[in-house]
XYZ file of C-alpha atoms in Angstrom:
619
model
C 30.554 -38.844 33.914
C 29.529 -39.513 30.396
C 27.628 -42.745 31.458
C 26.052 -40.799 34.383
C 24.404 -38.310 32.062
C 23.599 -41.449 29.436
C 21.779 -43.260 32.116
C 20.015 -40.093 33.424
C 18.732 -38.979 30.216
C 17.708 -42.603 29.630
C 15.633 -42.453 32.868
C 13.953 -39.448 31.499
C 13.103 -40.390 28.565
C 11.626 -43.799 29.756
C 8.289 -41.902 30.655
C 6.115 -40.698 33.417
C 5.367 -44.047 35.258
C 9.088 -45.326 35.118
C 10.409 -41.313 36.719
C 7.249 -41.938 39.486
C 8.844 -45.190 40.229
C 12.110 -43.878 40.402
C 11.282 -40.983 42.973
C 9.803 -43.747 45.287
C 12.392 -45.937 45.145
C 15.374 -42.970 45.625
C 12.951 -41.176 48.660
C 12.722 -44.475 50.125
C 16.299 -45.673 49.891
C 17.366 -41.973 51.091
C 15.145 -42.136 54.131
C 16.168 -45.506 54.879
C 19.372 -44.661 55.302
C 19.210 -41.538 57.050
C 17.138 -43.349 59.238
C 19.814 -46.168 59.486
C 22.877 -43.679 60.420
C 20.419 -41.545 63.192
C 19.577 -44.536 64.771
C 23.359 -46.094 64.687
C 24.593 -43.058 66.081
C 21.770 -42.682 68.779
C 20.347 -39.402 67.583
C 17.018 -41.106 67.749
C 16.565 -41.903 71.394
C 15.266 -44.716 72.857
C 13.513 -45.139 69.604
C 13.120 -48.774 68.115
C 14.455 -48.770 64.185
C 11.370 -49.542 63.064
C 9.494 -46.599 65.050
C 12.403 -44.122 63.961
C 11.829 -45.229 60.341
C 8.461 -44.607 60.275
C 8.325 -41.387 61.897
C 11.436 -40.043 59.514
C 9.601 -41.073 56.251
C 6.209 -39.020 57.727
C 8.228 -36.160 58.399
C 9.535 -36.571 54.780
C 6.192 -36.797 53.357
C 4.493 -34.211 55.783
C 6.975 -31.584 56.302
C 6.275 -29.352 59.363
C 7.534 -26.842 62.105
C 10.379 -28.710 63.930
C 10.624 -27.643 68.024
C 13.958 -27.168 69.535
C 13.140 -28.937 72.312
C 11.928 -32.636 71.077
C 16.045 -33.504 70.534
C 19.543 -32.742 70.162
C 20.921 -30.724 67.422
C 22.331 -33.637 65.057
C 18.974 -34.820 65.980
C 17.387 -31.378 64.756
C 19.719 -31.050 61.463
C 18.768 -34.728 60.797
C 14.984 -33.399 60.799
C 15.292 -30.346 58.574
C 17.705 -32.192 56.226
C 14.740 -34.565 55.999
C 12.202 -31.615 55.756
C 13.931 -30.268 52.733
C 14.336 -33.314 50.906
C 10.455 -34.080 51.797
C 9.467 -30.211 50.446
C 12.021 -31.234 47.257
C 10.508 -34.564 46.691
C 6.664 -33.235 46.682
C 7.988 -30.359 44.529
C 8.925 -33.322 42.003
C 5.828 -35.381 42.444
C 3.250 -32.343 41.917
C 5.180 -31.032 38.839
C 4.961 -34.967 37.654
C 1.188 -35.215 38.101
C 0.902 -31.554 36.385
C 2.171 -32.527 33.521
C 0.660 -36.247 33.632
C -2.609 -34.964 33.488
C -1.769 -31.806 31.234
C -0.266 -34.638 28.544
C -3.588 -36.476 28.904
C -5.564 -33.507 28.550
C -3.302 -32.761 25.660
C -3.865 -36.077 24.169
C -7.943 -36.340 24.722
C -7.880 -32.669 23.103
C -5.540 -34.444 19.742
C -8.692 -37.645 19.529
C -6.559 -40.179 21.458
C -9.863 -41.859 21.813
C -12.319 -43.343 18.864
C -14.544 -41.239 17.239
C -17.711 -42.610 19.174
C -20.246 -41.143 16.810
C -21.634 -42.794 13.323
C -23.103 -40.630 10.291
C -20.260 -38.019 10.703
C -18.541 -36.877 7.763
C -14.951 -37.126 7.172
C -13.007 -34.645 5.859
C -8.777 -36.354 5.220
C -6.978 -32.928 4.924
C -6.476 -29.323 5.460
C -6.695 -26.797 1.887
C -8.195 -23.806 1.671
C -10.948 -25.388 0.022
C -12.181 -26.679 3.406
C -13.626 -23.296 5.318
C -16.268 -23.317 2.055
C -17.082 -26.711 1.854
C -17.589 -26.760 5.555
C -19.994 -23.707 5.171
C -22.297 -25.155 2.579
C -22.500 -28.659 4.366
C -23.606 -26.591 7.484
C -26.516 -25.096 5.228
C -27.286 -28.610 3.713
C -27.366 -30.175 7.211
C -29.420 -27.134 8.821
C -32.321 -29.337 9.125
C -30.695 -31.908 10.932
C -30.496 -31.676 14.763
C -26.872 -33.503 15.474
C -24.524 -33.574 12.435
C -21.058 -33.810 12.712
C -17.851 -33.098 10.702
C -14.751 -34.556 11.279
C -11.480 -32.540 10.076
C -7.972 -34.915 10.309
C -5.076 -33.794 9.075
C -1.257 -34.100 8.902
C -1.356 -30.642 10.401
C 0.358 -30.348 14.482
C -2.729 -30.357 16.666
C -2.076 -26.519 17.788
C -1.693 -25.233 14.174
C -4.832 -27.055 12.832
C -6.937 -25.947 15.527
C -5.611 -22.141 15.160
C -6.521 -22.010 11.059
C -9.746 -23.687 11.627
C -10.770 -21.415 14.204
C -9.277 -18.766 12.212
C -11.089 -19.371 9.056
C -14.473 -20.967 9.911
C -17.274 -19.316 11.519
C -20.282 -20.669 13.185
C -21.234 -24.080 12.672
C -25.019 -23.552 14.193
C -26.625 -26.738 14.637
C -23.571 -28.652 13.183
C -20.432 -30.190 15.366
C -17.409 -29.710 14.154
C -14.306 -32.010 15.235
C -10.703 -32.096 14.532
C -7.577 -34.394 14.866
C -4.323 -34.035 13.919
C -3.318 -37.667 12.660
C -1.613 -39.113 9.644
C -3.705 -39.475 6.616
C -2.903 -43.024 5.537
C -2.673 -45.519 8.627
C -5.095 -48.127 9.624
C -5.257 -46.655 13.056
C -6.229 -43.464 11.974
C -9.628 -45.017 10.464
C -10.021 -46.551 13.202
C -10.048 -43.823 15.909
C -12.058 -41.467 12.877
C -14.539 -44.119 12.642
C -14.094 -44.639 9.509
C -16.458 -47.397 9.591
C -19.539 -45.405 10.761
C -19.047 -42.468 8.842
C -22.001 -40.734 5.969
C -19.342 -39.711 3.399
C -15.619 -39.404 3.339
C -13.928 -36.387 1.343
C -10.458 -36.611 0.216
C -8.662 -33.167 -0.217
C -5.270 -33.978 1.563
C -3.226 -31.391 2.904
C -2.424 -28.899 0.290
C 0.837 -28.207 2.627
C 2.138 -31.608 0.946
C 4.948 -31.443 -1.398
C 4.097 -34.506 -2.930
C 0.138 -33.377 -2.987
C -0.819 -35.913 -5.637
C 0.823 -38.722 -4.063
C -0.478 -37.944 -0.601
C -3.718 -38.632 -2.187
C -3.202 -41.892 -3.793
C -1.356 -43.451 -1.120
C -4.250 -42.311 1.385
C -7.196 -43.509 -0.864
C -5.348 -46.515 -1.601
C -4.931 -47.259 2.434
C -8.596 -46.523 2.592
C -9.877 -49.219 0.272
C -7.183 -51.841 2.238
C -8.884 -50.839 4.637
C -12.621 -51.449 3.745
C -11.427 -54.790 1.970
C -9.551 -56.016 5.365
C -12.658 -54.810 7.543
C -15.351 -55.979 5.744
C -17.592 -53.219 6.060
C -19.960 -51.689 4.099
C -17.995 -48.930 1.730
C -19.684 -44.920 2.170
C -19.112 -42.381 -0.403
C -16.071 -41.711 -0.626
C -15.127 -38.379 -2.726
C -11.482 -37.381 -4.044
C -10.468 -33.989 -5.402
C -8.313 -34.683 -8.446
C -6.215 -31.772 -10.522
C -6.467 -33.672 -14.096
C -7.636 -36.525 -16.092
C -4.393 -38.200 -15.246
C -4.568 -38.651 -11.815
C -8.671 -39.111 -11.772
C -7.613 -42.333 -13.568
C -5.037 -43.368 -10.787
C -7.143 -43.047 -7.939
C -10.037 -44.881 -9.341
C -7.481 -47.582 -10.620
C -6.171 -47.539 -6.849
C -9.577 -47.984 -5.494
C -10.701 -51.028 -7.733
C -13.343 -48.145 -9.687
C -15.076 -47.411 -5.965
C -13.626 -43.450 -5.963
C -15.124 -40.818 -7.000
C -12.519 -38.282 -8.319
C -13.714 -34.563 -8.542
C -12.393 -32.217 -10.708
C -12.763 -28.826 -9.917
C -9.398 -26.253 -10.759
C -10.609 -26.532 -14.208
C -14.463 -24.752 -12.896
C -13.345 -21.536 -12.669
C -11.750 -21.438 -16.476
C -14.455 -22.902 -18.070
C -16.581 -20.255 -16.204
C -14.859 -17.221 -17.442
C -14.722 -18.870 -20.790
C -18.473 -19.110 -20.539
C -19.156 -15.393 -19.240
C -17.329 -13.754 -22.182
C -19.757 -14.612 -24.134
C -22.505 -14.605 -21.519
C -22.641 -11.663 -18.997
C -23.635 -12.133 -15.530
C -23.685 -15.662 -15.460
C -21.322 -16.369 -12.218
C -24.538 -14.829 -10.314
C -26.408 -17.771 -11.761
C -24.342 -20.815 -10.929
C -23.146 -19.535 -7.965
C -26.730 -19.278 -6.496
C -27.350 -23.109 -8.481
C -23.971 -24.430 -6.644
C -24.842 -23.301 -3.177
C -26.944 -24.646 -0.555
C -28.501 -21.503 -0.074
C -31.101 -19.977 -2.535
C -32.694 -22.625 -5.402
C -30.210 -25.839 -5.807
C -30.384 -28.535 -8.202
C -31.920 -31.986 -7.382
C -32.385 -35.339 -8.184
C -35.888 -36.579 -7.974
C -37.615 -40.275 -7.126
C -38.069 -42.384 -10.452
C -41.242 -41.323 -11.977
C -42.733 -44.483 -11.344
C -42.688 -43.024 -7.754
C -44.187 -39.811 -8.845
C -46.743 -40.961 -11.263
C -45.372 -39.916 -14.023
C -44.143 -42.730 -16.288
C -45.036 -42.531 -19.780
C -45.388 -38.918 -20.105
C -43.392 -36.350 -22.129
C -40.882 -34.702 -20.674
C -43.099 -31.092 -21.853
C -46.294 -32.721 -19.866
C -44.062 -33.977 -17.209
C -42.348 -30.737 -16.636
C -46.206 -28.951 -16.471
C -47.014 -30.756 -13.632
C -44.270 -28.805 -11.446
C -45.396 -25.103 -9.905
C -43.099 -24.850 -7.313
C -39.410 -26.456 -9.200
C -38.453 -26.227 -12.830
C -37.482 -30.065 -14.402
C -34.299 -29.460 -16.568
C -33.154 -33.148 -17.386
C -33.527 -36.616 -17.001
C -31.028 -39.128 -15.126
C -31.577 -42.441 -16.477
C -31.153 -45.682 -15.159
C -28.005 -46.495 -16.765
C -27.334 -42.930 -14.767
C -26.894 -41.046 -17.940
C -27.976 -37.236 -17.872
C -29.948 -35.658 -20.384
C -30.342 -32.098 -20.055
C -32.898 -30.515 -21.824
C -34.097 -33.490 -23.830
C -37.116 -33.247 -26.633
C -40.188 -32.178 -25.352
C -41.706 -35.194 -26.508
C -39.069 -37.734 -24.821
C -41.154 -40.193 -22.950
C -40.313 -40.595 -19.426
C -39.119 -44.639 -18.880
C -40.449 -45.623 -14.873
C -36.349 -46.303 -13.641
C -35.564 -42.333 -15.069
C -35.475 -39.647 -12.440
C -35.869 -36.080 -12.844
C -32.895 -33.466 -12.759
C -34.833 -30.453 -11.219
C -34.180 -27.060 -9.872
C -35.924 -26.382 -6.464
C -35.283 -24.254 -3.169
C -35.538 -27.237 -1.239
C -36.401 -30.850 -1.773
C -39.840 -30.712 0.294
C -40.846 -28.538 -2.971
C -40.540 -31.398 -5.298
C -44.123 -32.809 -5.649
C -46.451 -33.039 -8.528
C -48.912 -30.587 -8.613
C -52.059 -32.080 -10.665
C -54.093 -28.551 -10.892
C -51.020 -27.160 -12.471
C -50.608 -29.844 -15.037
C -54.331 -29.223 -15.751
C -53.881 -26.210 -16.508
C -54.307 -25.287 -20.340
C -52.098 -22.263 -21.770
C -53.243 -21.357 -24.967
C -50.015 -20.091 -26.567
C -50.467 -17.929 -29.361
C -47.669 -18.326 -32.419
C -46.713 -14.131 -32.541
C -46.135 -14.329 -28.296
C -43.258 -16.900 -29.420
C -41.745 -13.497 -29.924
C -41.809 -12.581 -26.300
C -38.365 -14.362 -25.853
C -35.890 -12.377 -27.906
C -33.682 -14.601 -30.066
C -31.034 -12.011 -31.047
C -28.392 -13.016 -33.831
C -25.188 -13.579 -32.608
C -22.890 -11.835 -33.908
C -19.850 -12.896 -36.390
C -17.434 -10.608 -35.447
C -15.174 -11.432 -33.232
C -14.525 -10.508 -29.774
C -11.512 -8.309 -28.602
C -10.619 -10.172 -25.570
C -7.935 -8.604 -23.093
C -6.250 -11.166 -20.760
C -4.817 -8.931 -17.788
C -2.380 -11.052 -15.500
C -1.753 -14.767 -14.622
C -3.612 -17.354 -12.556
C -4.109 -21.218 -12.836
C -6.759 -20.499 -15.096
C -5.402 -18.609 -17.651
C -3.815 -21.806 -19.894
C -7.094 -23.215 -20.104
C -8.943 -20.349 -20.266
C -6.993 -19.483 -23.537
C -6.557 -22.975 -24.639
C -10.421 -22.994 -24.763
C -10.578 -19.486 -27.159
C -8.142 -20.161 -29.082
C -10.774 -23.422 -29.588
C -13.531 -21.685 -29.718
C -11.994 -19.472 -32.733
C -13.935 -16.148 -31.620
C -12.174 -14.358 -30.170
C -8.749 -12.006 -30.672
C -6.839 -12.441 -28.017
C -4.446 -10.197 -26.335
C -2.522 -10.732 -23.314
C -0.628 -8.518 -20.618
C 1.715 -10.686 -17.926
C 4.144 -9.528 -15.799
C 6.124 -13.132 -16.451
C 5.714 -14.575 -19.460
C 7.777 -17.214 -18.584
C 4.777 -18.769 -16.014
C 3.441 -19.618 -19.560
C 3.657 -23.154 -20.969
C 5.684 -23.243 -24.080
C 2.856 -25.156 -26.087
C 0.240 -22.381 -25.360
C 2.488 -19.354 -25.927
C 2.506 -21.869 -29.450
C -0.426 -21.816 -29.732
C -0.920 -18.045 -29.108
C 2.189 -17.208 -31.779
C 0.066 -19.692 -34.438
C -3.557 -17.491 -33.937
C -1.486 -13.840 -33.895
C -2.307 -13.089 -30.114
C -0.415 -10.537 -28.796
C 1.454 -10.771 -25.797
C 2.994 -7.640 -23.687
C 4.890 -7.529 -20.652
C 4.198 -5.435 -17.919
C 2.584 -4.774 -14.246
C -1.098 -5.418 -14.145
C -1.468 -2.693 -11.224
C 0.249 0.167 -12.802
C -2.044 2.749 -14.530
C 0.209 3.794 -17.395
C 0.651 -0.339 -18.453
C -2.820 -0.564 -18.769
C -3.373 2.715 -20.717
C -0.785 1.273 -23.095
C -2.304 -2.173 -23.271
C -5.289 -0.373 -24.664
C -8.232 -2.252 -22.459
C -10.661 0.833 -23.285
C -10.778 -1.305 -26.992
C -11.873 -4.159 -25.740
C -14.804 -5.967 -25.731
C -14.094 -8.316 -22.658
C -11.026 -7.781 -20.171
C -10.437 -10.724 -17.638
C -8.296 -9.914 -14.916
C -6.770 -12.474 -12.770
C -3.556 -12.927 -10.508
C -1.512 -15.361 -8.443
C 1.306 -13.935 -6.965
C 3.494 -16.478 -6.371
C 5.930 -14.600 -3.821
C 3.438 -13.427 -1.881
C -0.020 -15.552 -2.290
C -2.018 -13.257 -0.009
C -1.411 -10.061 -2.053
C -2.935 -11.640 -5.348
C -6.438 -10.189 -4.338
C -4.882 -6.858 -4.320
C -3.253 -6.473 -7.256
C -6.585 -7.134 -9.188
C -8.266 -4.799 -7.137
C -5.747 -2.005 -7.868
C -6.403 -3.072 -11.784
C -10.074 -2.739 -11.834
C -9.960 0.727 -10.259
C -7.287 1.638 -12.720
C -9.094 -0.145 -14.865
C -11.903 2.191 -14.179
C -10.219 5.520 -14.347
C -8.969 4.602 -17.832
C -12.939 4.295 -19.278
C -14.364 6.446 -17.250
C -15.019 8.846 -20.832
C -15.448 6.395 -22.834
C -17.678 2.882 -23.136
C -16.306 0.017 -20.821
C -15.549 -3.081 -21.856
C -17.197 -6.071 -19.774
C -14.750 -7.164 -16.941
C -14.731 -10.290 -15.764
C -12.505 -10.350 -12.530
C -11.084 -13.806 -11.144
C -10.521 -13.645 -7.511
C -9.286 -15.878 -4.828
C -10.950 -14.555 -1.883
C -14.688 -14.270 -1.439
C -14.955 -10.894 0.801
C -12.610 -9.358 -1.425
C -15.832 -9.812 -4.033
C -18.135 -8.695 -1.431
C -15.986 -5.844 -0.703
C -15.474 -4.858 -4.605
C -19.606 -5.953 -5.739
C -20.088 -2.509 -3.838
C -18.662 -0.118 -5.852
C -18.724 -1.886 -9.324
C -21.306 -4.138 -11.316
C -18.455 -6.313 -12.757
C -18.679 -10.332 -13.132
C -16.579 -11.609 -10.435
C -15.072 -15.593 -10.109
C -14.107 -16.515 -6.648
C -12.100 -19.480 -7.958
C -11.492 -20.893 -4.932
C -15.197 -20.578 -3.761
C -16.879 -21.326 -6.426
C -14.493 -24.935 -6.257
C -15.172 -25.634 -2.991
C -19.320 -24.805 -3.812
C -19.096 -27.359 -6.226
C -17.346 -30.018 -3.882
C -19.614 -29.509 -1.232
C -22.295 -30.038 -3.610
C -21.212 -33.112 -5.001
C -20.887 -35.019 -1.722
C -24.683 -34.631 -1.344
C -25.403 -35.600 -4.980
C -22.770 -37.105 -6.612
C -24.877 -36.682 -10.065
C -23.980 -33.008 -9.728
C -20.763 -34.208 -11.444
C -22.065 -35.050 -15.040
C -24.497 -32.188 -14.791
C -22.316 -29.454 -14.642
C -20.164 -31.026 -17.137
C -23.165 -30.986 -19.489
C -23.664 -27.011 -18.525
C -20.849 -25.209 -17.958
C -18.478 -25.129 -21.408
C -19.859 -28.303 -22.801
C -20.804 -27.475 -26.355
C -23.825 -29.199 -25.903
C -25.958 -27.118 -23.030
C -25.634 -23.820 -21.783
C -26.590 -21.527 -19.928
C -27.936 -18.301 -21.558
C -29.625 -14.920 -20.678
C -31.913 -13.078 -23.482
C -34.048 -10.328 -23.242
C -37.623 -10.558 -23.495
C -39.933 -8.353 -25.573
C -41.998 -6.557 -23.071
C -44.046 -4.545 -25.849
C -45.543 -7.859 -25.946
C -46.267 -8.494 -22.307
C -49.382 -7.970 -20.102
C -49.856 -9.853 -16.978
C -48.087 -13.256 -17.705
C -47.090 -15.216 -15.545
C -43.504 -17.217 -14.991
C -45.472 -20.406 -15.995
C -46.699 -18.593 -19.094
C -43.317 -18.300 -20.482
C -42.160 -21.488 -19.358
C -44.505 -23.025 -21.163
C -43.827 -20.759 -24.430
C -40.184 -21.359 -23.863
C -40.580 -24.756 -23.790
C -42.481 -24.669 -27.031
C -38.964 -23.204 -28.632
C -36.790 -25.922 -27.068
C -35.617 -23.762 -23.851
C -35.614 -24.208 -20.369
C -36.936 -21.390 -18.745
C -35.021 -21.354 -14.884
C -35.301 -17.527 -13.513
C -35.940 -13.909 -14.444
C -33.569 -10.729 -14.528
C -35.160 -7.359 -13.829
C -34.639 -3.665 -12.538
C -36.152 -2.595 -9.414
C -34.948 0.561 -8.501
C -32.311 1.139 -10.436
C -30.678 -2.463 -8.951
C -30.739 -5.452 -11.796
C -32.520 -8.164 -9.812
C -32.149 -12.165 -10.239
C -34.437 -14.087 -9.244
C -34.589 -18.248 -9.671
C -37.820 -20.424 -9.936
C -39.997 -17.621 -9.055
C -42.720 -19.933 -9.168
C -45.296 -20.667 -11.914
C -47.839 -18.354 -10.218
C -45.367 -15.166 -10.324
C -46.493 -12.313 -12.097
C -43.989 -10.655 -14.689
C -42.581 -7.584 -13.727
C -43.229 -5.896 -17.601
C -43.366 -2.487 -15.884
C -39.988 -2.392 -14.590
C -38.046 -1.918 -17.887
C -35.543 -4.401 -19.302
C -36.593 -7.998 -18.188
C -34.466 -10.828 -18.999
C -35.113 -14.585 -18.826
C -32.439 -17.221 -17.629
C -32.707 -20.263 -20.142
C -31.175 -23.580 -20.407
C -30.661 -24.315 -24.275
């Protein structure tokens, strides 16, 4: 019986076309020899064998009503036996095609076929970075009439397609594909197209145990790949967690990756906006493709430019602001000396609501502002001050390390920190906080009477962040219920400036409404960046040179407006350059709302009447 069942279950297993040859085979062996006995016995008249056979297999295949009268009974019971066995055997044979065609559906659905399409992009891996990344390509590729994205992952077909239909919206004019495949085979290139895809982005899937590994052993596949092909390599992007394993993927790509680094973004950020309020609102409008964005221009040579300054250079732009050079050598310079002459292989680094806007406007350059020494003084240039900073840390994130690695650096600030685990701490930076006398308290970041105690109605700056590691999807929430403690607690008295890091961007929306607070949607503002990078892979270098770089930053000062009367954005870029600042955008209050605005345009008149107006500079 054993060996019954073994061969049965083999026959099953051995596929749709081996069962379909099986069923023939066993209907026509069965008919044969009912046919055989009936026509032994005589049941079948004066019948010849072959006639009797025939007619017994039709009335297998095409069961119908059987009349009393056309034989004896055997004869009849012969009939329905075969009637049954006919209805029995089609039963079989439908359910077989059903789910013949249902698996091919299944497979067509899963990509069994090759990508047919070139200039796709390639995304290797599901994270939660992907919904945003997705989104901002769609804006980059709004003007094109038939772009496609291509999603593969290690993901089961059914689950992939559920999150991604579950977390991303409309695509408008983009396609958006899918597959669930194994990130490091030959064959998966292959059906992905590897070969006639625009860009490839690594992420792999951050449901990988071995995340890091996944990565290398999939970029390193996709290299052997190019190298055994022979074609011609796209750019090929790879998010990287640390300096460490930037320098194995680029080893395990021959120096053809490029790794991008951006879970260290949102620290640096908050590290930034401590001691510059409001500035996520900038880069988060500079980092999307919505709003102004930042571009690379044609060489000069191209724009008739060569051998200007970079001041008389930058004049001859109304409609984008130029705030850095990219050199041949592809070396950025942001903000260089006014009188920096402009070689023909540099290109300009320039801020612009869309790349059609980048052209040289030669009634602009002509254009002579007579800049008078005492209007210097329309751009404030406040003292900073010495003391320093009372900064509470509320809660723990990914962030936090660096973000208090980088002030205990930057030596101004007094640090004091609330956690609900201190032991989520590395060792070195809780020896680090020990050697600067930070304090450290333990307690729940959501309860009212913790935060009373913690004293965040002294502070200057309170940064609230979470990541609850039991339960991921409640993070969000318990900084939400610590602002609007947070809240209640300096409601009588002067609030400090809260800077909240949080994971989810409608939980920002949804907050933004009720308070003015500086938010960091870590994970957005990450994925922004990505996005951004596979269309200019510059972008890299340049926000390295901006955000928490020492060198260039990003600043917002107020601007006398005793001393202004009908001057125009132009006006004060052209005095700010004069004081070795970028001028980028204007703040200002229209109706009670603070208002940012970005390359306003050289023609735009200033605002003086509205009250406090602020300029956005590059130093």
């Amino acid at each position: 019986m054993n060996k019954i069942k073994f061969y049965v279950n083999s026959l099953l297993g051995s596929g749709a076309n081996s069962l379909l040859v099986w069923l023939a085979a066993v209907s026509f062996i069965f008919v044969f020899i009912v046919s055989l006995v009936t026509w032994l016995l005589g049941y079948g008249g004066d019948e010849t064998f072959g006639d009797l056979l025939w007619n017994l297999t039709m009335r297998a295949l095409m069961p119908e009503s059987i009349d009393a009268g056309i034989g004896s009974l055997p004869y009849l019971l012969i009939l329905l036996l075969l009637t049954l066995f006919g209805i029995f055997v089609l039963s079989i044979l439908i359910s077989f095609l059903s789910a013949i065609i249902d698996a091919r559906v299944r497979e067509v659905s899963k990509g069994i076929q090759t990508f047919p399409f070139d200039g796709h992009t390639v995304i290797l891996g599901w994270s939660s970075r992907v919904p945003a990344i997705v989104e901002e390509l769609v804006l980059a590729n709004e003007s094109e009439t038939q772009s496609k994205i291509m999603i593969a992952s290690n993901l089961e077909h059914d689950e992939l397609e559920t999150i991604i239909k579950r977390f991303i919206g409309s695509t408008k004019n983009t396609q958006l594909f899918w597959r669930s495949r194994k990130l490091d085979t030959f064959e998966t290139f292959k059906n992905l197209n590897i070969k006639g895809a625009k860009r490839i982005l690594i992420l792999g899937d951050d449901t990988e145990s071995t995340l890091h590994l996944a990565r290398l052993k999939t970029t390193i596949s996709l290299f052997n790949y190019f190298d055994r092909t022979g074609i011609e390599i796209p750019s090929v992007l790879v998010e990287s967690s640390d300096e460490n394993e930037s320098a194995s993927l680029i080893a395990g790509s021959k120096n053809r990756v490029t790794p991008v680094i951006v879970s260290d973004l949102p620290a640096r950020l908050i590290v930034e906006t401590i001691f510059q309020p409001n500035l996520p609102k900038v880069y988060e409008e500079l980092l999307s493709f919505e709003g102004n964005e930042i571009y690379i221009s044609d060489l000069v040579s191209d724009l008739g430019l060569a051998g200007l300054s970079f001041e008389n250079a930058s004049s001859k732009f109304s409609t984008c602001i130029p705030i850095g050079l990219l050199s041949a050598n592809e070396d950025v310079f942001i903000n260089p000396t006014k009188d920096k002459i402009l070689e023909p292989t540099d290109s300009l680094i320039i801020i612009a609501e869309d790349d059609s806007l980048i052209k040289v406007d030669e009634s602009n350059g002509s254009k002579q502002y007579q800049i008078d020494t005492k209007n210097k003084s329309l751009i404030s240039n406040t003292q900073k001050t010495r003391e320093k900073l009372k900064v509470h840390l509320v809660g723990y994130s990914h962030s936090t390390d660096e973000i208090v690695e980088k002030l205990i650096q930057s030596n101004r600030c007094e640090l004091t920190l609330l956690l609900e685990d201190k032991t989520r701490v590395e060792n070195e930076i809780l020896a680090k906080l020990e050697a600067c006398n930070a304090n450290v308290f333990s307690g729940s970041i959501a309860n009212f009477d913790d935060l009373y105690s913690f004293g965040v109605s002294g502070a200057d700056t309170v940064i609230i962040s979470n990541s609850n590691l039991d339960h991921p999807a409640n993070s969000d929430l318990d900084i939400m219920r610590s602002i609007l403690s947070m809240q209640k607690i300096t409601e009588n008295a002067k609030s400090p400036h809260v800077i909240a890091e949080l994971n989810a961007s409608d939980s920002r929306d949804m907050m933004a409404e009720l308070f003015d607070l500086d938010f960091v949607v870590s994970d957005k503002i990450g994925s922004k960046i990505f996005a951004q990078y596979v269309e200019n892979p510059h972008l890299i270098d340049i926000i390295n040179s901006l955000v928490c770089s020492g060198n260039h930053k990003i600043i917002i000062r107020p601007l006398n407006t005793e001393n202004i009367s009908d001057f125009t954005f132009g006006y004060l870029r052209k005095i700010s350059d004069t004081i070795g600042m970028v001028l980028i955008g204007i703040r200002f209050n229209e109706d009670g709302k603070v208002i940012s605005v970005l390359n306003p345009g050289d023609n735009t008149q200033i605002p003086y009447k509205s009250g406090l107006i602020e300029g956005v500079f590059i130093e």
